[in-house]
PDB file of C-alpha atoms in Angstrom:
ATOM      1  CA  MET A   1      16.362   1.577  -0.235  1.00 94.00           C
ATOM      2  CA  PHE A   2      12.952  -0.317  -0.117  1.00 95.00           C
ATOM      3  CA  LEU A   3      14.576  -2.745  -2.490  1.00 94.00           C
ATOM      4  CA  ARG A   4      17.396  -3.760  -0.451  1.00 94.00           C
ATOM      5  CA  MET A   5      15.143  -3.757   2.314  1.00 95.00           C
ATOM      6  CA  ILE A   6      12.536  -6.256   0.956  1.00 93.00           C
ATOM      7  CA  ALA A   7      15.193  -8.475   0.012  1.00 93.00           C
ATOM      8  CA  HIS A   8      16.909  -8.818   3.260  1.00 93.00           C
ATOM      9  CA  PRO A   9      15.862 -12.075   5.130  1.00 93.00           C
ATOM     10  CA  PHE A  10      14.541 -10.334   8.079  1.00 93.00           C
ATOM     11  CA  TYR A  11      11.503  -8.718   6.146  1.00 93.00           C
ATOM     12  CA  GLN A  12      11.011 -11.770   4.526  1.00 90.00           C
ATOM     13  CA  TYR A  13       8.101 -12.507   6.983  1.00 89.00           C
ATOM     14  CA  THR A  14       6.310  -9.468   5.528  1.00 91.00           C
ATOM     15  CA  LEU A  15       5.905 -11.405   2.198  1.00 88.00           C
ATOM     16  CA  HIS A  16       3.770 -14.461   3.601  1.00 89.00           C
ATOM     17  CA  SER A  17       0.475 -12.277   4.517  1.00 92.00           C
ATOM     18  CA  PRO A  18      -1.225  -9.863   2.867  1.00 96.00           C
ATOM     19  CA  SER A  19       0.975  -7.104   3.343  1.00 96.00           C
ATOM     20  CA  VAL A  20       1.978  -3.250   2.007  1.00 97.00           C
ATOM     21  CA  TYR A  21       4.580  -0.702   2.656  1.00 98.00           C
ATOM     22  CA  VAL A  22       3.241   2.641   3.718  1.00 98.00           C
ATOM     23  CA  LEU A  23       5.111   6.116   2.723  1.00 97.00           C
ATOM     24  CA  PRO A  24       3.892   9.116   4.609  1.00 97.00           C
ATOM     25  CA  VAL A  25       2.818  11.896   2.679  1.00 96.00           C
ATOM     26  CA  PHE A  26       3.388  15.719   2.657  1.00 96.00           C
ATOM     27  CA  GLU A  27       2.400  18.818   1.055  1.00 95.00           C
ATOM     28  CA  VAL A  28       4.847  21.444   0.701  1.00 96.00           C
ATOM     29  CA  ALA A  29       4.224  25.444   0.153  1.00 95.00           C
ATOM     30  CA  GLU A  30       4.544  26.197  -3.473  1.00 92.00           C
ATOM     31  CA  ASP A  31       7.508  28.185  -3.515  1.00 92.00           C
ATOM     32  CA  VAL A  32       9.506  25.705  -1.804  1.00 93.00           C
ATOM     33  CA  PRO A  33      11.825  22.833  -3.459  1.00 93.00           C
ATOM     34  CA  VAL A  34      10.752  19.504  -2.822  1.00 94.00           C
ATOM     35  CA  PRO A  35      12.694  17.768   0.080  1.00 95.00           C
ATOM     36  CA  GLU A  36      15.453  15.329  -0.866  1.00 93.00           C
ATOM     37  CA  ASP A  37      15.635  13.076   1.966  1.00 94.00           C
ATOM     38  CA  LYS A  38      14.050  12.996   5.407  1.00 95.00           C
ATOM     39  CA  PRO A  39      16.132  15.280   7.494  1.00 94.00           C
ATOM     40  CA  ASN A  40      15.312  17.924   4.844  1.00 95.00           C
ATOM     41  CA  LEU A  41      11.799  16.876   5.027  1.00 96.00           C
ATOM     42  CA  LEU A  42      11.858  17.748   8.830  1.00 96.00           C
ATOM     43  CA  GLU A  43      13.653  21.304   8.567  1.00 96.00           C
ATOM     44  CA  LEU A  44      10.669  22.104   5.976  1.00 96.00           C
ATOM     45  CA  LEU A  45       8.006  20.755   8.707  1.00 96.00           C
ATOM     46  CA  GLN A  46       9.611  22.507  11.735  1.00 96.00           C
ATOM     47  CA  ARG A  47       9.740  25.990   9.562  1.00 96.00           C
ATOM     48  CA  GLY A  48       6.000  25.480   8.559  1.00 95.00           C
ATOM     49  CA  ASP A  49       6.948  25.104   4.905  1.00 96.00           C
ATOM     50  CA  ALA A  50       5.433  21.568   4.789  1.00 96.00           C
ATOM     51  CA  ILE A  51       2.379  19.958   6.391  1.00 95.00           C
ATOM     52  CA  LYS A  52       1.240  15.962   6.463  1.00 95.00           C
ATOM     53  CA  PHE A  53      -0.805  15.606   3.393  1.00 93.00           C
ATOM     54  CA  HIS A  54      -4.266  17.239   3.660  1.00 88.00           C
ATOM     55  CA  GLU A  55      -3.733  18.091   7.355  1.00 90.00           C
ATOM     56  CA  ASN A  56      -5.950  21.098   7.054  1.00 87.00           C
ATOM     57  CA  ILE A  57      -8.836  18.703   5.115  1.00 84.00           C
ATOM     58  CA  CYS A  58      -9.114  15.514   6.737  1.00 83.00           C
ATOM     59  CA  SER A  59      -5.930  14.937   8.996  1.00 85.00           C
ATOM     60  CA  ASN A  60      -7.257  11.628  10.397  1.00 86.00           C
ATOM     61  CA  CYS A  61      -7.276  10.335   6.957  1.00 88.00           C
ATOM     62  CA  HIS A  62      -3.356  10.749   6.138  1.00 89.00           C
ATOM     63  CA  THR A  63      -1.670  10.421   9.786  1.00 91.00           C
ATOM     64  CA  VAL A  64       0.489   7.708   9.776  1.00 95.00           C
ATOM     65  CA  PRO A  65       0.686   5.204  12.941  1.00 96.00           C
ATOM     66  CA  GLY A  66       3.462   6.295  14.955  1.00 96.00           C
ATOM     67  CA  TYR A  67       3.652   9.762  13.156  1.00 96.00           C
ATOM     68  CA  ILE A  68       5.179  11.279  16.128  1.00 95.00           C
ATOM     69  CA  GLU A  69       8.240   8.799  16.305  1.00 96.00           C
ATOM     70  CA  TRP A  70       8.199   8.639  12.698  1.00 96.00           C
ATOM     71  CA  VAL A  71       9.069  12.466  12.806  1.00 94.00           C
ATOM     72  CA  THR A  72      11.653  12.166  15.510  1.00 91.00           C
ATOM     73  CA  ALA A  73      13.387   8.858  13.853  1.00 89.00           C
ATOM     74  CA  ILE A  74      15.992  10.639  11.861  1.00 88.00           C
ATOM     75  CA  LYS A  75      18.226   8.336   9.436  1.00 85.00           C
ATOM     76  CA  TYR A  76      21.082  10.182   7.547  1.00 83.00           C
ATOM     77  CA  ASP A  77      22.263   6.868   5.834  1.00 87.00           C
ATOM     78  CA  LEU A  78      20.573   5.202   2.708  1.00 88.00           C
ATOM     79  CA  THR A  79      18.864   2.717   4.489  1.00 93.00           C
ATOM     80  CA  MET A  80      15.305   2.111   5.182  1.00 95.00           C
ATOM     81  CA  ASP A  81      13.403  -0.420   8.042  1.00 96.00           C
ATOM     82  CA  ILE A  82       9.836  -0.831   8.909  1.00 97.00           C
ATOM     83  CA  HIS A  83       8.995   1.882  11.479  1.00 96.00           C
ATOM     84  CA  VAL A  84       5.568   0.290  12.847  1.00 97.00           C
ATOM     85  CA  THR A  85       3.298  -2.078  11.784  1.00 97.00           C
ATOM     86  CA  SER A  86      -0.564  -1.162  11.808  1.00 97.00           C
ATOM     87  CA  LYS A  87      -4.081  -2.578  10.772  1.00 96.00           C
ATOM     88  CA  ARG A  88      -6.555  -0.262   9.132  1.00 95.00           C
ATOM     89  CA  GLU A  89      -8.869  -0.146  12.169  1.00 93.00           C
ATOM     90  CA  GLY A  90      -9.407   1.817  15.429  1.00 92.00           C
ATOM     91  CA  ALA A  91      -7.926   5.286  14.969  1.00 92.00           C
ATOM     92  CA  TYR A  92      -7.096   4.785  11.604  1.00 94.00           C
ATOM     93  CA  SER A  93     -10.474   3.226  10.183  1.00 92.00           C
ATOM     94  CA  SER A  94     -10.522   6.334   7.920  1.00 90.00           C
ATOM     95  CA  TRP A  95      -7.042   6.275   7.174  1.00 92.00           C
ATOM     96  CA  GLU A  96      -5.981   6.460   2.937  1.00 92.00           C
ATOM     97  CA  PRO A  97      -2.813   5.249   3.292  1.00 94.00           C
ATOM     98  CA  ILE A  98      -0.336   5.684   0.025  1.00 94.00           C
ATOM     99  CA  TYR A  99       1.713   2.335  -0.247  1.00 96.00           C
ATOM    100  CA  VAL A 100       3.741   0.141  -2.463  1.00 96.00           C
ATOM    101  CA  GLY A 101       1.922  -3.072  -2.980  1.00 95.00           C
ATOM    102  CA  THR A 102       1.611  -5.760  -5.988  1.00 91.00           C
ATOM    103  CA  LYS A 103      -0.768  -6.520  -8.525  1.00 91.00           C
ATOM    104  CA  HIS A 104      -2.759  -8.587  -5.695  1.00 92.00           C
ATOM    105  CA  GLU A 105      -3.633  -5.869  -3.627  1.00 95.00           C
ATOM    106  CA  PRO A 106      -7.849  -4.697  -3.770  1.00 94.00           C
ATOM    107  CA  GLU A 107      -8.044  -2.462  -6.951  1.00 92.00           C
ATOM    108  CA  TYR A 108      -8.976   1.398  -6.766  1.00 91.00           C
ATOM    109  CA  ASP A 109     -12.357   1.800  -8.103  1.00 91.00           C
ATOM    110  CA  GLU A 110     -12.261   3.922 -10.753  1.00 91.00           C
ATOM    111  CA  ARG A 111     -15.984   5.055 -10.359  1.00 91.00           C
ATOM    112  CA  LEU A 112     -14.786   6.875  -7.586  1.00 90.00           C
ATOM    113  CA  SER A 113     -13.357  10.509  -7.989  1.00 82.00           C
ATOM    114  CA  TRP A 114     -10.336  12.809  -6.132  1.00 74.00           C
ATOM    115  CA  GLU A 115     -13.120  15.296  -6.381  1.00 74.00           C
ATOM    116  CA  GLY A 116     -16.037  13.531  -4.132  1.00 71.00           C
ATOM    117  CA  LYS A 117     -13.134  12.943  -1.565  1.00 75.00           C
ATOM    118  CA  ALA A 118     -12.564   9.693   0.619  1.00 83.00           C
ATOM    119  CA  ASP A 119     -12.030   7.957  -2.991  1.00 85.00           C
ATOM    120  CA  LYS A 120      -9.626   5.407  -1.488  1.00 89.00           C
ATOM    121  CA  MET A 121     -11.701   4.515   1.363  1.00 91.00           C
ATOM    122  CA  THR A 122     -13.526   1.714  -0.247  1.00 93.00           C
ATOM    123  CA  GLN A 123      -9.707   0.131  -0.954  1.00 94.00           C
ATOM    124  CA  GLY A 124      -8.953   0.719   2.518  1.00 94.00           C
ATOM    125  CA  TYR A 125     -12.077  -0.969   3.689  1.00 95.00           C
ATOM    126  CA  ILE A 126     -11.564  -3.925   1.344  1.00 96.00           C
ATOM    127  CA  MET A 127      -7.914  -4.416   2.917  1.00 97.00           C
ATOM    128  CA  CYS A 128      -9.068  -4.461   6.585  1.00 96.00           C
ATOM    129  CA  ILE A 129     -11.657  -6.788   5.651  1.00 97.00           C
ATOM    130  CA  ILE A 130      -9.217  -9.435   4.549  1.00 96.00           C
ATOM    131  CA  GLY A 131      -6.972  -8.209   7.483  1.00 96.00           C
ATOM    132  CA  TYR A 132      -3.677  -6.585   5.830  1.00 97.00           C
ATOM    133  CA  ASP A 133      -0.726  -5.271   7.560  1.00 97.00           C
ATOM    134  CA  PHE A 134      -0.079  -1.678   6.612  1.00 97.00           C
ATOM    135  CA  HIS A 135       4.008  -1.821   7.209  1.00 97.00           C
ATOM    136  CA  VAL A 136       4.954   2.290   7.720  1.00 98.00           C
ATOM    137  CA  LEU A 137       8.674   2.833   6.607  1.00 97.00           C
ATOM    138  CA  ASP A 138      10.918   4.933   8.385  1.00 96.00           C
ATOM    139  CA  ASN A 139      13.194   6.860   5.631  1.00 94.00           C
ATOM    140  CA  GLY A 140      10.487   7.032   3.205  1.00 94.00           C
ATOM    141  CA  PHE A 141       8.185   9.569   2.022  1.00 96.00           C
ATOM    142  CA  LEU A 142       6.053  11.065  -0.502  1.00 96.00           C
ATOM    143  CA  VAL A 143       5.105  14.837  -1.644  1.00 96.00           C
ATOM    144  CA  HIS A 144       2.343  16.097  -3.265  1.00 90.00           C
ATOM    145  CA  ARG A 145       2.546  19.383  -4.967  1.00 78.00           C
ATOM    146  CA  PRO A 146       1.953  22.115  -5.799  1.00 80.00           C
ATOM    147  CA  GLY A 147       1.329  23.938  -2.341  1.00 86.00           C
ATOM    148  CA  ILE A 148      -0.336  23.319   0.472  1.00 86.00           C
ATOM    149  CA  LYS A 149      -4.401  22.744  -0.174  1.00 81.00           C
ATOM    150  CA  THR A 150      -6.688  24.563   1.940  1.00 75.00           C
ATOM    151  CA  ILE A 151     -10.255  23.533   3.033  1.00 72.00           C
ATOM    152  CA  ALA A 152     -12.103  25.921   0.380  1.00 73.00           C
ATOM    153  CA  GLN A 153      -9.756  24.649  -2.195  1.00 73.00           C
ATOM    154  CA  ALA A 154     -10.661  20.900  -1.680  1.00 69.00           C
ATOM    155  CA  ASN A 155     -14.532  21.452  -1.219  1.00 72.00           C
ATOM    156  CA  ARG A 156     -17.020  20.348  -3.430  1.00 72.00           C
ATOM    157  CA  PRO A 157     -20.415  20.017  -1.662  1.00 73.00           C
ATOM    158  CA  PRO A 158     -22.315  18.378  -4.573  1.00 78.00           C
ATOM    159  CA  GLN A 159     -19.521  15.978  -5.667  1.00 82.00           C
ATOM    160  CA  GLN A 160     -18.666  14.767  -2.173  1.00 82.00           C
ATOM    161  CA  ALA A 161     -22.389  14.089  -1.247  1.00 84.00           C
ATOM    162  CA  LYS A 162     -23.240  12.291  -4.558  1.00 89.00           C
ATOM    163  CA  GLN A 163     -19.973  10.286  -4.305  1.00 88.00           C
ATOM    164  CA  ARG A 164     -20.692   9.460  -0.277  1.00 87.00           C
ATOM    165  CA  SER A 165     -24.321   8.289  -1.169  1.00 91.00           C
ATOM    166  CA  PHE A 166     -23.268   5.929  -3.923  1.00 92.00           C
ATOM    167  CA  MET A 167     -20.468   4.393  -1.849  1.00 92.00           C
ATOM    168  CA  ARG A 168     -23.192   3.943   0.851  1.00 91.00           C
ATOM    169  CA  LYS A 169     -25.923   2.466  -1.186  1.00 92.00           C
ATOM    170  CA  THR A 170     -23.950   0.445  -3.861  1.00 94.00           C
ATOM    171  CA  ILE A 171     -19.903  -0.062  -3.269  1.00 94.00           C
ATOM    172  CA  ALA A 172     -20.618  -0.934   0.297  1.00 93.00           C
ATOM    173  CA  HIS A 173     -22.872  -3.535  -0.535  1.00 95.00           C
ATOM    174  CA  GLU A 174     -20.847  -4.819  -3.740  1.00 96.00           C
ATOM    175  CA  ILE A 175     -18.183  -5.291  -1.026  1.00 96.00           C
ATOM    176  CA  ASN A 176     -20.029  -6.996   1.507  1.00 95.00           C
ATOM    177  CA  VAL A 177     -21.518  -9.484  -1.011  1.00 96.00           C
ATOM    178  CA  LEU A 178     -17.558 -10.305  -2.050  1.00 96.00           C
ATOM    179  CA  TYR A 179     -15.830 -10.194   1.045  1.00 97.00           C
ATOM    180  CA  GLY A 180     -18.380  -9.655   3.886  1.00 96.00           C
ATOM    181  CA  GLN A 181     -17.829  -7.712   7.204  1.00 94.00           C
ATOM    182  CA  ARG A 182     -15.562  -7.417   9.750  1.00 94.00           C
ATOM    183  CA  GLU A 183     -15.645  -5.926  13.005  1.00 93.00           C
ATOM    184  CA  GLY A 184     -13.787  -2.921  13.013  1.00 92.00           C
ATOM    185  CA  CYS A 185     -13.639  -1.931   9.250  1.00 94.00           C
ATOM    186  CA  ARG A 186     -15.456   0.846   8.252  1.00 88.00           C
ATOM    187  CA  ILE A 187     -15.545   2.695   4.776  1.00 87.00           C
TER     188      ILE A 187
END
């Protein structure tokens, strides 16, 4: 679906500026099969067998722009379009989107770890400074397994404190030297 969409002449404009294509991410209960399509996902959300990724841990880190409209935009065909285009600023300044991109996007900083949380914040910060467009796809999503994570399972205070300090003291300085700063962008 994505390849057909991106090959269509209507979407060629997205290839001429820094852009990525965002897939909303969800968690499903451990005993529930992974949804095969969006209508199935929406059914699981309605039943409470699925939630937005890390909704219990950092909801604003993974809520895509236009989420309320996204869940009401049901497509039963095998097509994909851009639901909404956004920047990583304002209400989305701490957004950690999962996306389809190219080899030209800023790289994930391998010095960071998911155990310390916020490991994709520096990458998103760079993309904000550069002015990336984040195109949220309407008929695609990802599911993180297994199960719905609780705050207790995700909480690792020593790693989190150490990683945040490293991000503030070292990585933020490196990014500012390489890319400068932009109002509205934050790690």
